[in-house]
mmCIF file of C-alpha atoms in Angstrom:
data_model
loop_
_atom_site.group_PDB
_atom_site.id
_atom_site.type_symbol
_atom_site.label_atom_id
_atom_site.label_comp_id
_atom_site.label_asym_id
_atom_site.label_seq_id
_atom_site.Cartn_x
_atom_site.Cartn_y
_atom_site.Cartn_z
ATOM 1 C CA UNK A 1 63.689 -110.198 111.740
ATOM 2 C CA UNK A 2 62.695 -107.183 113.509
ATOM 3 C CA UNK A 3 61.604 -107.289 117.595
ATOM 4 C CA UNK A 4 57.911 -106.849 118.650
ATOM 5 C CA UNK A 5 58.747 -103.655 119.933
ATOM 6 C CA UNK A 6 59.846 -102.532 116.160
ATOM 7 C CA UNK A 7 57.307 -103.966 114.449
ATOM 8 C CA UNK A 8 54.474 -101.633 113.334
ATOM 9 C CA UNK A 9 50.831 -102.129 115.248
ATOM 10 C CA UNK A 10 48.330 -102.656 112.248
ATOM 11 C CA UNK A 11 44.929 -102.985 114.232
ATOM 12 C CA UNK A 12 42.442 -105.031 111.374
ATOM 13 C CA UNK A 13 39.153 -104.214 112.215
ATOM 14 C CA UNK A 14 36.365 -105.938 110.489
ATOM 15 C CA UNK A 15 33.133 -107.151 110.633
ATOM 16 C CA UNK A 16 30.311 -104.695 111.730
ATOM 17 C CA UNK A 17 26.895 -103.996 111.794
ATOM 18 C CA UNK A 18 26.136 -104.084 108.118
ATOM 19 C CA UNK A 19 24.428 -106.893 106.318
ATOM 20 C CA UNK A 20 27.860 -106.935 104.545
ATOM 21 C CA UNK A 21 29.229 -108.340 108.332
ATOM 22 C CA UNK A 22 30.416 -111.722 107.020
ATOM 23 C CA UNK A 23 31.869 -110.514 103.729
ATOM 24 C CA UNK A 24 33.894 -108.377 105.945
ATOM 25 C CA UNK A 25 35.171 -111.482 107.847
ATOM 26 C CA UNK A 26 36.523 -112.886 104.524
ATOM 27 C CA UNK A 27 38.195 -109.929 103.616
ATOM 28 C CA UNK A 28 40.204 -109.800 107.059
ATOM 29 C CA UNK A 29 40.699 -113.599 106.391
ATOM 30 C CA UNK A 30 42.550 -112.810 103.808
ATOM 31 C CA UNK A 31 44.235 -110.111 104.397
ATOM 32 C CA UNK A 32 45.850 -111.458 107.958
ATOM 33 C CA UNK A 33 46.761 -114.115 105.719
ATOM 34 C CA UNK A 34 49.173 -112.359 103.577
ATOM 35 C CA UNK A 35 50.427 -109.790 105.888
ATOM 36 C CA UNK A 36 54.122 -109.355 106.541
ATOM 37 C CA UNK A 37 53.787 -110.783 110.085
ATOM 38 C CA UNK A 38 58.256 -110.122 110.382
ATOM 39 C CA UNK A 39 57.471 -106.715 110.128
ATOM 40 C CA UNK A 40 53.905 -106.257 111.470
ATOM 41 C CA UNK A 41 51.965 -106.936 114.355
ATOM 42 C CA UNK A 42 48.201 -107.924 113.816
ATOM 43 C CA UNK A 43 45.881 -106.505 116.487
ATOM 44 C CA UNK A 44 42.512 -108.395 115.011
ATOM 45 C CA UNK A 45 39.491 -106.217 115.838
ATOM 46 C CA UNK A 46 35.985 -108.085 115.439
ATOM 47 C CA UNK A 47 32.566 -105.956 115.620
ATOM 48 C CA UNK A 48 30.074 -107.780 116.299
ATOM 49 C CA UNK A 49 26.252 -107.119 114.379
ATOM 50 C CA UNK A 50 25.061 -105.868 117.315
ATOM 51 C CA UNK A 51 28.292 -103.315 116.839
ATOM 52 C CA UNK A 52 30.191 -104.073 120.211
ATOM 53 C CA UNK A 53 34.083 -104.652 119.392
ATOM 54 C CA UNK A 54 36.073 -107.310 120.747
ATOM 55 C CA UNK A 55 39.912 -108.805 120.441
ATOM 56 C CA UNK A 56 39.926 -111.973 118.520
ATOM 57 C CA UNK A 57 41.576 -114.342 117.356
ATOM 58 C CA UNK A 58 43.875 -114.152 114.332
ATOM 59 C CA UNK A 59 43.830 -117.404 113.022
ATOM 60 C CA UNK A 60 42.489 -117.045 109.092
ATOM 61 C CA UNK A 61 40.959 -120.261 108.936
ATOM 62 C CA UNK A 62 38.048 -119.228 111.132
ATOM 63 C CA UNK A 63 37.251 -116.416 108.822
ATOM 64 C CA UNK A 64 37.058 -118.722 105.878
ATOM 65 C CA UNK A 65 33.742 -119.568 103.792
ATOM 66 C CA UNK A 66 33.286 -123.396 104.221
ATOM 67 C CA UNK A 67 31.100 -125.384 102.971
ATOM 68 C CA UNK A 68 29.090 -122.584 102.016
ATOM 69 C CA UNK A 69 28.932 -121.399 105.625
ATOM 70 C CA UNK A 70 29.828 -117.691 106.187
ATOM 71 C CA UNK A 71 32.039 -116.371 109.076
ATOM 72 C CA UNK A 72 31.065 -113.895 111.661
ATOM 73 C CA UNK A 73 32.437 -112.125 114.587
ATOM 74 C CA UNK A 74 30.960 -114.055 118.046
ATOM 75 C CA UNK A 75 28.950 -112.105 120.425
ATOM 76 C CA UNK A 76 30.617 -113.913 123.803
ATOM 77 C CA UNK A 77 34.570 -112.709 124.874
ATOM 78 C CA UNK A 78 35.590 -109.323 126.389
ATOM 79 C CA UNK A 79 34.521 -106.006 125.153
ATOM 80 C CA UNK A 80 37.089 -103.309 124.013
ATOM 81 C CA UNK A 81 37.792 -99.577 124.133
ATOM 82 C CA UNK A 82 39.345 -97.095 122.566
ATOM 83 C CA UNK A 83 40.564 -94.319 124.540
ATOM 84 C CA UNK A 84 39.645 -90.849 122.987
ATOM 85 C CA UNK A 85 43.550 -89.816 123.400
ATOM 86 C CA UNK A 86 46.133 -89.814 120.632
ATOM 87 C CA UNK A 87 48.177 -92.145 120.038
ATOM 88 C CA UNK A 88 45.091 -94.748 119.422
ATOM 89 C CA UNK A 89 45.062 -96.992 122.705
ATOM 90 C CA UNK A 90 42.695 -99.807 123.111
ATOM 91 C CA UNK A 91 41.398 -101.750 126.481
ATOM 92 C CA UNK A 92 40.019 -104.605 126.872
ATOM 93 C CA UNK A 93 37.305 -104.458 129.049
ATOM 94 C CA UNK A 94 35.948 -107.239 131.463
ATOM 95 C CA UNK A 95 32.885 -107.397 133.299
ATOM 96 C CA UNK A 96 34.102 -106.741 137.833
ATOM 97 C CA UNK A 97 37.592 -106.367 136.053
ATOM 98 C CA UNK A 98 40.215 -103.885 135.877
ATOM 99 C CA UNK A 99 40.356 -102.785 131.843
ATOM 100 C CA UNK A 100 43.409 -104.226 130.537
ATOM 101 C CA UNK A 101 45.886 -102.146 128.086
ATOM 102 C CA UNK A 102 46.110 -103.393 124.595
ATOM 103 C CA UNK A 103 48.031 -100.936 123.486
ATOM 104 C CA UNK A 104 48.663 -98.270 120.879
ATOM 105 C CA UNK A 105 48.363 -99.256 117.461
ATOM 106 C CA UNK A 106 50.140 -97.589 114.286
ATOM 107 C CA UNK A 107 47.682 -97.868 112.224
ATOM 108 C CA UNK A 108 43.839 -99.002 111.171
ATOM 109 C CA UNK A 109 42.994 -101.250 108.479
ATOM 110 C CA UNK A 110 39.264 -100.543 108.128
ATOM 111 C CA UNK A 111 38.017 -103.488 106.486
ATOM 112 C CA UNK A 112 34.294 -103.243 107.021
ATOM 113 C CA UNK A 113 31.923 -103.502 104.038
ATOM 114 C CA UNK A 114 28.771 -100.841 103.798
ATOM 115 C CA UNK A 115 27.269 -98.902 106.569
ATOM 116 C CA UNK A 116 29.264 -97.952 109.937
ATOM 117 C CA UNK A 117 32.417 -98.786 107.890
ATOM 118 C CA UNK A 118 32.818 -98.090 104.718
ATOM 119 C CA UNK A 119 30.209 -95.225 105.039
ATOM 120 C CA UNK A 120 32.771 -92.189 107.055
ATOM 121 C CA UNK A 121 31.464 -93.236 110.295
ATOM 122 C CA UNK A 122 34.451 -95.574 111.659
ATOM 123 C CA UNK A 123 36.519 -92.759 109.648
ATOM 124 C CA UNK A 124 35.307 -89.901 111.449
ATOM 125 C CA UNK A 125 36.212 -91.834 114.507
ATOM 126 C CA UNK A 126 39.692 -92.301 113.739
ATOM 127 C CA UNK A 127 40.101 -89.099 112.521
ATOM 128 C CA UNK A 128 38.989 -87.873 116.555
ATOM 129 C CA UNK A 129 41.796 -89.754 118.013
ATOM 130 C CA UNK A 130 44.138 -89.239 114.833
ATOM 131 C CA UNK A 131 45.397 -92.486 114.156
ATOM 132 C CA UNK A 132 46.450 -93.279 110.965
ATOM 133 C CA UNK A 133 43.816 -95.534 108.920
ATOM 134 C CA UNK A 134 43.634 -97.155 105.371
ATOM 135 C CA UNK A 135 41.187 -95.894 102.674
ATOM 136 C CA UNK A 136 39.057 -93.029 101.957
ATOM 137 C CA UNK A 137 38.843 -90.094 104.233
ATOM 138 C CA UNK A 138 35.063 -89.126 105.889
ATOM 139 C CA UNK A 139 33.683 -87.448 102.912
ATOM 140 C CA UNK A 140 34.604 -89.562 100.071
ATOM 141 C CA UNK A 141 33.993 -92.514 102.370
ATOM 142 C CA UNK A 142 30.060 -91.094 102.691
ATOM 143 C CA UNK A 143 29.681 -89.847 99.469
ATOM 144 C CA UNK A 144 31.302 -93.252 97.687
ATOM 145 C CA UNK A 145 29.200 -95.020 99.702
ATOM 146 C CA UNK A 146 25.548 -93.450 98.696
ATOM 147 C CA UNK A 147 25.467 -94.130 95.266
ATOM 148 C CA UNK A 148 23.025 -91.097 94.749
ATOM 149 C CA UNK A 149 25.390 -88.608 95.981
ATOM 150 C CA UNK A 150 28.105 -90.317 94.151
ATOM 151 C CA UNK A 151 26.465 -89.855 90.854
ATOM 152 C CA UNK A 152 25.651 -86.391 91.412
ATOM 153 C CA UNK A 153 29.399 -86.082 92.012
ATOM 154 C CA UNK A 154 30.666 -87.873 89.517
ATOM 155 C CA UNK A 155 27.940 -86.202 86.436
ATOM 156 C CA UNK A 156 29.283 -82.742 87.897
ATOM 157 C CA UNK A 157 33.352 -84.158 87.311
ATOM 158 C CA UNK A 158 31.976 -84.592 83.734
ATOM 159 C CA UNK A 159 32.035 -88.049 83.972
ATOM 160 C CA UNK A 160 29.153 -90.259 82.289
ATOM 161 C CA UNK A 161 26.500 -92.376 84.375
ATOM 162 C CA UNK A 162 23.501 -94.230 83.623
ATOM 163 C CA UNK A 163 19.753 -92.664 84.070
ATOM 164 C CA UNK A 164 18.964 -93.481 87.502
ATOM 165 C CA UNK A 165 16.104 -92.170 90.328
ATOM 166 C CA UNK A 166 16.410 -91.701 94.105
ATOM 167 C CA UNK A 167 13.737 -92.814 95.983
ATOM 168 C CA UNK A 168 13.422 -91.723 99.161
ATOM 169 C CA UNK A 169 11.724 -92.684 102.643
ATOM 170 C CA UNK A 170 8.966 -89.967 102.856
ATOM 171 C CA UNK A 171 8.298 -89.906 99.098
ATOM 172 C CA UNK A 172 7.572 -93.812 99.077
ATOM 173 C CA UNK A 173 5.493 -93.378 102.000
ATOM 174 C CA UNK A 174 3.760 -90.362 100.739
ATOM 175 C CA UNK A 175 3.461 -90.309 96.776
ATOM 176 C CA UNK A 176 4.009 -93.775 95.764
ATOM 177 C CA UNK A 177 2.239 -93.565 92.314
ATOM 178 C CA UNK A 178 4.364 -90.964 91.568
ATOM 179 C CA UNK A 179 7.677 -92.776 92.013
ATOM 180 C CA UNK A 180 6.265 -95.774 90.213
ATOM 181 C CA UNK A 181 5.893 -93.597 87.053
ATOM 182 C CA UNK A 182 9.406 -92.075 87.369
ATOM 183 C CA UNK A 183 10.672 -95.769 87.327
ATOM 184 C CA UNK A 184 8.912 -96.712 84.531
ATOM 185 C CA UNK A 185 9.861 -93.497 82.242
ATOM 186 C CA UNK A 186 13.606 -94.915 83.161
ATOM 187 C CA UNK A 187 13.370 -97.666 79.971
ATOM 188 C CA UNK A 188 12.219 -101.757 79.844
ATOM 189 C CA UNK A 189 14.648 -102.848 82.383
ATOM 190 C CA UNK A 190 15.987 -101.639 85.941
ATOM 191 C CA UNK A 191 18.039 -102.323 88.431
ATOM 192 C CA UNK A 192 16.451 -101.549 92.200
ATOM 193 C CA UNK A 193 19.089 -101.278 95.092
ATOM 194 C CA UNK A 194 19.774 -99.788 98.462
ATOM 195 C CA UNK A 195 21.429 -96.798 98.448
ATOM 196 C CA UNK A 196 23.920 -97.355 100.387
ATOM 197 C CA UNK A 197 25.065 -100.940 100.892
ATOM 198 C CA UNK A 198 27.124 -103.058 98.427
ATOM 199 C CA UNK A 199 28.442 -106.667 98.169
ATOM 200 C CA UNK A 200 25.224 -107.041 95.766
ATOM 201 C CA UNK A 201 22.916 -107.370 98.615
ATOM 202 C CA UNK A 202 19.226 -106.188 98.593
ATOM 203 C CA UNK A 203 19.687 -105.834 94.771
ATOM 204 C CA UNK A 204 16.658 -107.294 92.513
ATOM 205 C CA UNK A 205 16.607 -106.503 88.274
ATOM 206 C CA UNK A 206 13.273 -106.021 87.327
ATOM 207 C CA UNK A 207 13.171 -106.868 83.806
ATOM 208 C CA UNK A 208 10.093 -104.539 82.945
ATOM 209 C CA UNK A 209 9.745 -100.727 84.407
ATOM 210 C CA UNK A 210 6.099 -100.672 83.667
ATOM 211 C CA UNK A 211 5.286 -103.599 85.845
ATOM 212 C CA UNK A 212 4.198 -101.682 89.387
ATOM 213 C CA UNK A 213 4.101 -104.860 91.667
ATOM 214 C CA UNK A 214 7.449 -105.915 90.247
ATOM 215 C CA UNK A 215 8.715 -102.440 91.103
ATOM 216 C CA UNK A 216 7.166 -102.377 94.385
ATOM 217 C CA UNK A 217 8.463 -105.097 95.533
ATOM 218 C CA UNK A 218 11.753 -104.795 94.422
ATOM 219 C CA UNK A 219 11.946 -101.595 96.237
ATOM 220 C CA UNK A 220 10.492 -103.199 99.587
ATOM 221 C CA UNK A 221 13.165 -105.700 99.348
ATOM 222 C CA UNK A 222 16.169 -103.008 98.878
ATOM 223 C CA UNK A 223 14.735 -101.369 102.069
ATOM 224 C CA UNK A 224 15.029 -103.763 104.046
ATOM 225 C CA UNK A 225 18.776 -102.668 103.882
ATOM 226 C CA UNK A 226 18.212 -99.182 103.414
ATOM 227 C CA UNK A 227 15.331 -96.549 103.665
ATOM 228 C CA UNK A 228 16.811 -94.579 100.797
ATOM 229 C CA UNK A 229 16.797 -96.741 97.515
ATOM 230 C CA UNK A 230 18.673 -95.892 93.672
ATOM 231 C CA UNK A 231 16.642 -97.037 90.735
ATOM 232 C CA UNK A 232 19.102 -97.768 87.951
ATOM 233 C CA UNK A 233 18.092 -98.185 84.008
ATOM 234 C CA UNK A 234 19.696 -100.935 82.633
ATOM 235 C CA UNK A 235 22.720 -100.152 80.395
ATOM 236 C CA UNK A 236 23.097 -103.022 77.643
ATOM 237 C CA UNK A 237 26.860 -103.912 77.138
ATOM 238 C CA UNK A 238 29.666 -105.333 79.360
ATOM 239 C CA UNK A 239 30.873 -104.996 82.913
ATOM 240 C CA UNK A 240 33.583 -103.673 83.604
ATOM 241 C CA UNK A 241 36.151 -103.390 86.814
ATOM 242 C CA UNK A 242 39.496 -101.710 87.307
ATOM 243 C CA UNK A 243 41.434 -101.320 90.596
ATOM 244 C CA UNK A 244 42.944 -97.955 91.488
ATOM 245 C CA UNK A 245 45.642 -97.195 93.878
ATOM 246 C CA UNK A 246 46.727 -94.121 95.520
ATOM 247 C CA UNK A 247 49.757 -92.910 93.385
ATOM 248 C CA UNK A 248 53.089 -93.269 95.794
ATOM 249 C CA UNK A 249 55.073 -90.198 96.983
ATOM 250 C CA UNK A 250 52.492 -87.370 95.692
ATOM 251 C CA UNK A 251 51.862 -88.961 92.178
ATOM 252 C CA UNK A 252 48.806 -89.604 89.978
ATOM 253 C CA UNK A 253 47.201 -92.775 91.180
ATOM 254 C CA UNK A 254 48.194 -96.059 89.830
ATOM 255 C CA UNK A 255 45.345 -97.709 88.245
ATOM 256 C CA UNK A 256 45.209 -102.001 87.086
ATOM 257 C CA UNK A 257 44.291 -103.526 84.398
ATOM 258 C CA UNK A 258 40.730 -104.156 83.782
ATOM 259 C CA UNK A 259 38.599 -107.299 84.374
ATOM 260 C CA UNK A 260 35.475 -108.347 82.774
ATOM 261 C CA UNK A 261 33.041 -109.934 84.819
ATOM 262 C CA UNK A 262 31.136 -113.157 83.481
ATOM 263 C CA UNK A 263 28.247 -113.912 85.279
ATOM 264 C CA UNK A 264 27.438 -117.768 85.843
ATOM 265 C CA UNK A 265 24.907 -119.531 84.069
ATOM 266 C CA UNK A 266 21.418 -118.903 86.296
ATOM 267 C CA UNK A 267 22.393 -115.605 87.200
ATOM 268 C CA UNK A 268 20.534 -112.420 85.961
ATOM 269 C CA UNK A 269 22.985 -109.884 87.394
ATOM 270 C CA UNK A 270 26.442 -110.275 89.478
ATOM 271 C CA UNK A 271 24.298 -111.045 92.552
ATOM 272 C CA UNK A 272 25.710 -111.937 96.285
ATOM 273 C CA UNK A 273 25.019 -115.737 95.571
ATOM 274 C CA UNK A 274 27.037 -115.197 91.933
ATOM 275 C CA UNK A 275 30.133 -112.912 93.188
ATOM 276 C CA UNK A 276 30.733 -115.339 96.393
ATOM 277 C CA UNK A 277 28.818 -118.441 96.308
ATOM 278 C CA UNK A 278 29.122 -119.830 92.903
ATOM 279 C CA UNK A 279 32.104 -121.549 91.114
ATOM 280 C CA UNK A 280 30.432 -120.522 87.757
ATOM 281 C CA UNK A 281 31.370 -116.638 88.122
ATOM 282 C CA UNK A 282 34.813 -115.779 86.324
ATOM 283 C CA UNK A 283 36.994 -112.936 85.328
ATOM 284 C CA UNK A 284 38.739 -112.389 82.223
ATOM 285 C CA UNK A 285 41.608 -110.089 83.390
ATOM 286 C CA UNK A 286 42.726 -107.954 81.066
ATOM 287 C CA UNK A 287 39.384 -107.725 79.472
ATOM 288 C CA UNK A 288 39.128 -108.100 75.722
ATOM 289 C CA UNK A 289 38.657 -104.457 74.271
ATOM 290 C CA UNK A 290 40.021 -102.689 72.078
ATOM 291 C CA UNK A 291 43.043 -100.742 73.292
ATOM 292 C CA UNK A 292 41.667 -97.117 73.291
ATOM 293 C CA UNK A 293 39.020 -98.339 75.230
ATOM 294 C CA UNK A 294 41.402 -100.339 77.730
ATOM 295 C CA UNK A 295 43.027 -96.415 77.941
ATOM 296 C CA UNK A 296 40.078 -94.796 78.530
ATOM 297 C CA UNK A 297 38.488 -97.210 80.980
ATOM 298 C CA UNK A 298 41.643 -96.792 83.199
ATOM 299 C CA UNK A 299 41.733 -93.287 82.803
ATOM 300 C CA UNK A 300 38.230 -92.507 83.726
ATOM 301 C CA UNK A 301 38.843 -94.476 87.012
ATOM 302 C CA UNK A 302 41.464 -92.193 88.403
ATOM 303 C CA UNK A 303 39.220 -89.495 87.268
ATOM 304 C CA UNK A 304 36.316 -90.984 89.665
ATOM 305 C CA UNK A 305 38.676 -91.494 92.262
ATOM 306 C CA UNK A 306 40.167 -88.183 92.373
ATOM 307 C CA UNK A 307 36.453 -86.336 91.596
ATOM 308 C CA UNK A 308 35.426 -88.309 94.988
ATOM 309 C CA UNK A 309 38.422 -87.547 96.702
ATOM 310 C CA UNK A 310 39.199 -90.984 97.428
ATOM 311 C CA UNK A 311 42.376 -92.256 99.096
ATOM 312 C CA UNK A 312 44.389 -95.585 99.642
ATOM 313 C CA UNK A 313 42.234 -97.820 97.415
ATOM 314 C CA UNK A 314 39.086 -97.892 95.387
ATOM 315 C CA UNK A 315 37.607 -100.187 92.267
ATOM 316 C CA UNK A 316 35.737 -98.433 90.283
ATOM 317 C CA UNK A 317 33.192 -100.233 87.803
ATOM 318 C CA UNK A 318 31.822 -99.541 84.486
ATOM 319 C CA UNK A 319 29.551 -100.024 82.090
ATOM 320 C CA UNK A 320 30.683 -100.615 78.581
ATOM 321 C CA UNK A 321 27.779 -99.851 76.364
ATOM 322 C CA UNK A 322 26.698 -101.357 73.252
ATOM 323 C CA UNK A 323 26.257 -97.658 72.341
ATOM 324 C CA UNK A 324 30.536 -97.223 72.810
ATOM 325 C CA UNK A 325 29.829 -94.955 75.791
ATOM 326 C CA UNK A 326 31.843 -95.793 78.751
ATOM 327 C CA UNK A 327 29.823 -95.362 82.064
ATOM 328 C CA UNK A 328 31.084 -95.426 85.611
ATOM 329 C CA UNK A 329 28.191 -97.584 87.382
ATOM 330 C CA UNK A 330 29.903 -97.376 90.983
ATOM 331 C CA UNK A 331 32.994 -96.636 93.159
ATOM 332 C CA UNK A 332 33.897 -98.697 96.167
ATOM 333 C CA UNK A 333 36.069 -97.493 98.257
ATOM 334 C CA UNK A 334 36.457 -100.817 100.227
ATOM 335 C CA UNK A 335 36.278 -103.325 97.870
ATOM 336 C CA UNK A 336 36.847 -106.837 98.899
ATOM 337 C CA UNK A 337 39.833 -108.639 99.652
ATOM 338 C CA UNK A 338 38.699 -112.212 99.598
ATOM 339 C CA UNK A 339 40.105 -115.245 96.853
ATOM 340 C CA UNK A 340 37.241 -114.537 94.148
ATOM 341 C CA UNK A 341 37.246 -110.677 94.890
ATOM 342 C CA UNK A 342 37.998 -109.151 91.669
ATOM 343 C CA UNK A 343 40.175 -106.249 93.435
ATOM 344 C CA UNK A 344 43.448 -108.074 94.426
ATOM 345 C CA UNK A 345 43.183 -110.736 91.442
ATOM 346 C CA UNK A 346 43.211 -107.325 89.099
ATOM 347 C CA UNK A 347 46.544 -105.916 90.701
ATOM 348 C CA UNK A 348 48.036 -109.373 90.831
ATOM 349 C CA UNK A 349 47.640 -109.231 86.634
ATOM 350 C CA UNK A 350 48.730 -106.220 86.831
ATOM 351 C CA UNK A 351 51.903 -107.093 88.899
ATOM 352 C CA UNK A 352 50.904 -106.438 92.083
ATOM 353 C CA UNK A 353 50.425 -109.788 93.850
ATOM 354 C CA UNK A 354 48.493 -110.421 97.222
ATOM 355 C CA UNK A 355 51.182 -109.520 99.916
ATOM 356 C CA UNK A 356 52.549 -107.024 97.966
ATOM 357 C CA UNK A 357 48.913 -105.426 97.656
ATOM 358 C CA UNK A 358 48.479 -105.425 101.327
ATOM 359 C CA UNK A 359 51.846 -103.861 102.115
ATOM 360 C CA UNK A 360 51.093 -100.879 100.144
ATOM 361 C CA UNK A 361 47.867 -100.233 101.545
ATOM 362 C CA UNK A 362 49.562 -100.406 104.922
ATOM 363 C CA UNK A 363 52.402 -98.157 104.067
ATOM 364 C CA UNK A 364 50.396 -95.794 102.083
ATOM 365 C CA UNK A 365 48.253 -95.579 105.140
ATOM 366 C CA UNK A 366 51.053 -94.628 107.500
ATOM 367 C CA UNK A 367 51.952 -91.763 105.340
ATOM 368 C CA UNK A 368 48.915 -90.277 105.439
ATOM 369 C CA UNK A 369 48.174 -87.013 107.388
ATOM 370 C CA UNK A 370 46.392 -86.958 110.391
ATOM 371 C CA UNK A 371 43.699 -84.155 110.669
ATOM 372 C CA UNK A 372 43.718 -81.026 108.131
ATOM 373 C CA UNK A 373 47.640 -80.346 108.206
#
């Protein structure tokens, strides 16, 4: 058993000012939970919604869903700080008190879900003070995480999407008739989300374009999340999910087996309520396809993570049309972590279990570079 002094500092910072916060809890959860505590040392970061960061506790029980009840990070305790120096050092900071040294840290498992997280923001921090840090880099972190921008990206990589429409603040504000007949030239149904948030939340299917108020409202609801809303035409088929790794010592990057999601019975879509509420939801892992569509699936989603620029991790999730096409529908760059996520349970089918999973995230992490050289 290595000494504390040997063991690497792995600070786990989660929660954040998202509406993803409590997802985020589950994820670090369940990640502290599997972590190689002989050879690591946990420094558990909580962000609060209102985005001030404190030391908690690392007990994974209290980041748990029970009962239907979601965790969060609690406003009351001691702030923290992180000293703009390199090596990463953190204080904890006391109201009338001297700041007391946390210490340095190795490394950053970012695992906050959607905006100031997963969006290049807590990235482009990290990057300042050049610590080491888990996951995409700043730009594929941003662009991953606006699903407009990723498209764009993605169609230019060659890659195949779904018709979709941005709508944006000042043209809902300004020309609303107009964006209500874009929608409507997209096909019979559509899918209305925010932009850029994720875990299924603000996300409404509107089963017929033409209908205005339906449309309307559906985009009212996604901005409640997010000024900037993607208007998606429904692609008839299956979905589809593979996990993708970044490939060890310079190599291509490893990619799982897929899964095929199976929405629970009252569900229209893969919703928040479906992906972490319900017991009905299931994955069949490998998914039943034919085998040169298994090979393509998994190599289209190392082509989306490399046209991003992604790093560390990423699931990437597809469409498989009635038509035969193959479309990439998103790519996450922080998917979750928690029991029903359909990340981990994909590289555990693939041989990968849950510990194993999270060591290679930290190591690949540590062997990152730091800056541009």
């Amino acid at each position: 058993m290595m000494s504390e002094q040997q063991k690497i500092r792995v600070a786990v910072v989660f929660g954040g000012r998202s509406s993803e916060h409590e997802i985020s809890c589950v994820t670090a959860g369940s990640v502290m939970s599997a972590i190689d505590t002989d050879r690591y040392e946990v420094v558990p970061i909580g962000i609060t919604r209102g985005g001030d960061w404190r030391v908690v506790t690392a007990d994974p029980g209290e980041l748990a869903i029970v009962d239907g009840r979601l965790p969060s990070v609690s406003d009351s305790g001691d702030g923290l700080a992180l000293a703009l120096d390199t090596p990463a050092t953190f204080l904890e900071v006391a109201p009338d008190a001297v700041p007391r040294l946390v210490g340095r840290v190795d490394v950053v498992l970012p695992l906050l879900h959607g905006p100031f997280g997963e969006d290049g923001t807590i990235q482009g921090l990290l990057e300042m003070v050049g610590v080491r840090y888990a996951g995409a880099g700043v730009f594929a972190s941003a662009a991953s995480m606006d699903k407009v921008f990723m498209k764009a990206l993605l169609t230019g990589q060659g890659l195949k999407t779904g018709p979709y429409l941005a709508v944006g603040d000042r043209a809902w504000a300004t020309d609303r008739k107009h964006v209500l007949d874009n929608v409507a030239a997209l096909g019979d149904v559509v899918f209305v989300k925010p932009a850029r948030a994720g875990s299924s939340m603000g996300i409404s299917r509107v089963p017929d374009a033409t209908d205005a108020e339906a449309v309307a409202a559906a985009i009212e609801a996604a901005r409640l999340h997010d000024p900037k809303v993607i208007v998606e035409a429904g692609i008839r088929g299956r979905e589809i999910e593979c996990g993708v790794l970044e490939g060890l010592d310079g190599r291509a990057p490893d990619v799982s087996l897929p899964a095929e999601i199976h929405v629970a019975e009252g569900h229209d879509f893969y919703d928040f309520e479906a992906k972490y509420l319900s017991t009905g939801s299931s994955l069949s892992i490998p998914a039943d396809l034919p085998d040169e569509v298994t090979r393509r699936v998994r190599r289209l989603a190392a082509e989306a993570f490399d046209a991003l620029g992604c790093e560390g991790l990423a699931r990437v999730d597809f469409f498989y049309g009635d038509d035969g096409e193959v479309y990439v529908n998103e790519v996450n760059t922080m998917p979750g972590f928690t029991p029903s996520s359909a990340f981990p349970q994909m590289w555990a089918a693939t041989g990968l279990d849950y510990p194993a999973l999270v060591d290679r995230l930290v190591r690949t992490a540590l062997n990152r570079r730091t800056g541009l050289r």
